[in-house]
Amino acid sequence: MGKSKDFLRRIVEEDLRSGKYREIVTRFPPEPNGFPHIGHAKSISINFGIAKDYDGRCHLRMDDTNPTTEDTRYVEALKDAVKWLGFEWDNGIRHTSDYFPRLYEYAVELIKMGKAYVDSLNEEEIREYRGTVTSAGKRSKYAQRSIEENLDLFERMKKGEFEEGEHILRARIDMASPNMKMRDPLLYRIRHTHHYRAGNEWAIYPMYDFGHCLSDYIEGVTHSICTLEFENNRDIYNWVIDTLGLPPPRPYQHEFARLNINYTVMSKRKLLELVENGVVSGWDDPRMPTIAGYKRRGYTPESILNFCEQVGIAKANSVVDVSQLEFCIRDDLNKKVPRVMCVLDPLKVTIENYDGSEEIDASYYPDDVPKEGGRKLPFSKEIYIERDDFMENPPKGYYRLTPEQPVRLKHAYIISCREVVKDAGGKIIEIKAEYYPESKSGSDTSGIKVKSAIQWVDAKAVGAVEVRLYDRLFKNEAPEGIEDINPDALKVVKNALVEPAVITERPDERFQFERQGYFYADPVDYTDEKPVFNKIVGLKDSWAKKTKAPERTPKPQAKKVQVDGEVAPMSEAEQVLFDKYTLELKLNNEIANTLARDGQLSHFYEEAISVVNSPVSVANIVANEVARELKDKQAAELKFSAKQIAGLVEMIDDGTISSKIAKQVFEEMAKSGESPAQIVEAKGLVQISDPAKIEPIIDEIIAKNPDNVAKFRAGNTKLLGFFVGQVLKTTGGKANPKVVNELVAEKLK
RNA sequence: UGGGGUAUCGCCAAGCGGUAAGGCACUUGGUUUUGGUCCAAGCAUUCGGGGGUUCGAAUCCCUCUACCCCAUCCA
């Protein structure tokens, strides 16, 4: 039952198994031009996670090739993020800028090979010359320059003799490539800018496509994992390494889908916009999807990592529901943090029959959290409860305090409402209540049944704190930018009332405020004089769900109509073939169509039927199996011949082998080029059709799977396949499936 | 429009010719001094559509459709 591995880990395992690499080296290569967000966390979790899983190493490398946008402040944020998530990078932080000298040498080498040239077109011309996605580009006249001239120019570019934009180094690949990225990509540009690390030493800086692959190579990276939008860049990645002829081991690039979450934005540009426009208080605003933001909000590294694991790694663009993230943090905090009481919107309750005061022992943790610890709760005549824990005219199903319904004060006594005091405007300002002395929590002999227990705080022993209630930053599921900001994403409660132990004992930094949610002592603004708590996430609230109208209406959304496009008409020659196949050879339309439209296939087919007179069987194999092999190969590259296919068909037709075995034989043939008869002989693949041989096997399988037999008899006919499959498996695929099918159906009746 | 990708439940996501995993969300019911947690049950006769091959297809073949990426001297 081994848990299924993601496709990257599968590749890594295969590379290890095949001996391609002895040790796995990955890297997390951010550009230090912004704060890392939860999408980076996914990348960190993948790269460091894989290195950890396979006993390899993971490097942290600043991909700092663009001096105009990068800054050391972001480097720090990146380092913090990785550390906070609990990972250690191998042997010091690395920088692409460390490799500038070596990168320069590689570029020179490319020039010497005639594979790179200095172009002097201006920016606009370069764009024009590149062509469009549907039309080829044309090469610059400067591509004619001699190697010597290129060398000289490039060196002078490096020395800073030219203005920005005057010259540029390009690879000489193919200006007509269908892959736009391969149309003589830019390798080095001139930048007279101070680099935050390299200073003013360089006047030229490598482009991503040149610097990245080589940095990976230099570091001995084996698996260069990046996001989907770099798929087109993979060709350059390989081109650079290949044409430089770098000795193995060399890295290979693999792409996965970046993380998206609804109700949030994930691009550095949009995040920067929020910061610069003051929509949020900074990169670490608790509403930001940055790692710094989540950290300040109170998320734990464990919850983020767990989230990354839950969403998985695949190649399909997707948008994860934010509720998945919220689940992860609740799930983590539920088993970790102390429960305390805090009243956000206080309503005074005077317990008229209570005098004096007492301290009540209360555990920090509910019974289902196996942790020790507790505190004293001061209790007296005057307390505060949450305003919405009392209703004068409650709806059906309301469990809390009403004029008719008593309620328990969590950890303390049961109270009943005796009188509702209102101000001139009719607003309730106080409840006068009665308590039951014998109802004390833990020694309740009152026999009174209550529907719920609510949080409260003692009026005299209360601490006023600031509580910041955060909600999702955007009101739209797929926000564009500032116009979609949720105006209620932050509500500040200036004077929330919290029980004293939270502040005096500080048993933790994170708390569950009972019945409300999880909260975090703000690491920046919290002081003893003015404690500040951030709401991390609310508790699940099935009452609120029932009360409020469903906010996301199911939206029936009529089934999308599938439009069927036009099929390109056949050429005359194809039509002639098609007619011949259907009319003369009695092929069905689909097979005839497939064959007739593909020159290679029809050719192959004609050759095969000239050997064996079985047009339909041959057609089936050619149109299905041979077509697969011919997808990314030329007919000349095939290891097998039409004649061999004919031989295979003969064996099917005379019953020597079943079509299932035929597939197996075909695969072997495609790989080794041996004749079908040889393969059948060597592997003993002759089919077993004798019921006397098959029946005992069926009996055995039936005996071994009584559950499935019962299910089958109860009407789950799909299970027929299961039994047939089992029989085929035990016979190594040799049992005649038709016979097996009949026998199994018979026996299970 | 050329090229490169991707389509499995409301949202993620396994699956690689033989019984459609799992998580989130949702819906019931039970436990509960948190309307939390926990527990039990229910959630895809069907895998973007249509054909074909096969005893058997989400998986193989053909074809159509939809969406994403590429024409920064960004990464």
Short mmCIF file of C-alpha atoms (C1' of nucleotides) in Angstrom, two decimals, chain B:
data_model
loop_
_atom_site.label_atom_id
_atom_site.label_comp_id
_atom_site.label_asym_id
_atom_site.label_seq_id
_atom_site.Cartn_x
_atom_site.Cartn_y
_atom_site.Cartn_z
"C1'" U B 1 -2.64 31.28 -35.95
"C1'" G B 2 3.29 27.98 -35.01
"C1'" G B 3 5.27 25.51 -30.77
"C1'" G B 4 5.04 23.66 -25.76
"C1'" G B 5 1.68 21.94 -21.78
"C1'" U B 6 -2.90 20.33 -19.16
"C1'" A B 7 -8.06 18.10 -18.67
"C1'" U B 8 -10.40 12.26 -13.19
"C1'" C B 9 -16.14 14.76 -7.67
"C1'" G B 10 -17.58 21.80 -5.74
"C1'" C B 11 -11.55 22.37 -4.83
"C1'" C B 12 -6.79 19.61 -4.84
"C1'" A B 13 -5.18 14.70 -6.34
"C1'" A B 14 -3.94 9.04 -6.92
"C1'" G B 15 -4.47 5.85 -10.91
"C1'" C B 16 0.14 3.61 -16.18
"C1'" G B 17 -5.25 -2.67 -19.67
"C1'" G B 18 -8.54 -6.11 -14.78
"C1'" U B 19 -13.15 -3.53 -8.04
"C1'" A B 20 -12.56 4.85 -9.72
"C1'" A B 21 -7.33 5.76 -3.64
"C1'" G B 22 -6.86 9.86 -0.27
"C1'" G B 23 -7.42 15.05 1.63
"C1'" C B 24 -10.45 19.62 1.77
"C1'" A B 25 -15.53 21.17 1.28
"C1'" C B 26 -20.44 19.43 1.89
"C1'" U B 27 -24.69 16.28 4.28
"C1'" U B 28 -26.44 13.09 8.08
"C1'" G B 29 -26.09 10.68 12.95
"C1'" G B 30 -23.21 9.74 17.73
"C1'" U B 31 -19.77 11.55 21.73
"C1'" U B 32 -18.71 16.28 24.02
"C1'" U B 33 -18.91 21.61 29.85
"C1'" U B 34 -15.86 24.68 22.87
"C1'" G B 35 -22.31 24.71 17.87
"C1'" G B 36 -14.46 22.92 18.35
"C1'" U B 37 -12.07 18.07 18.33
"C1'" C B 38 -13.15 12.95 17.80
"C1'" C B 39 -16.13 8.76 15.84
"C1'" A B 40 -19.56 6.45 12.23
"C1'" A B 41 -22.04 6.91 7.60
"C1'" G B 42 -22.98 9.35 2.94
"C1'" C B 43 -20.96 11.74 -1.06
"C1'" A B 44 -17.73 10.06 -9.58
"C1'" U B 45 -22.10 3.36 -12.61
"C1'" U B 46 -17.87 7.22 -14.47
"C1'" C B 47 -12.66 9.99 -15.94
"C1'" G B 48 -13.40 17.13 -21.33
"C1'" G B 49 -16.65 15.23 -26.05
"C1'" G B 50 -17.18 11.61 -30.06
"C1'" G B 51 -15.52 7.26 -32.44
"C1'" G B 52 -12.21 2.82 -32.62
"C1'" U B 53 -9.08 -1.53 -30.70
"C1'" U B 54 -9.94 -5.40 -26.72
"C1'" C B 55 -13.26 -10.72 -23.34
"C1'" G B 56 -12.37 -6.07 -20.52
"C1'" A B 57 -10.44 1.03 -21.55
"C1'" A B 58 -9.72 6.77 -17.07
"C1'" U B 59 -5.45 3.96 -18.97
"C1'" C B 60 -3.92 2.02 -26.04
"C1'" C B 61 -5.30 4.38 -31.18
"C1'" C B 62 -7.88 8.35 -34.11
"C1'" U B 63 -10.34 12.85 -33.79
"C1'" C B 64 -12.56 17.18 -31.86
"C1'" U B 65 -13.02 20.81 -27.78
"C1'" A B 66 -11.53 23.93 -23.68
"C1'" C B 67 -7.88 26.18 -20.72
"C1'" C B 68 -2.58 27.67 -19.58
"C1'" C B 69 2.53 29.21 -21.30
"C1'" C B 70 5.96 31.52 -25.23
"C1'" A B 71 7.05 37.24 -29.57
"C1'" U B 72 10.97 41.62 -21.60
"C1'" C B 73 17.92 43.65 -23.04
"C1'" C B 74 12.63 40.05 -16.27
"C1'" A B 75 13.26 35.55 -13.69
#
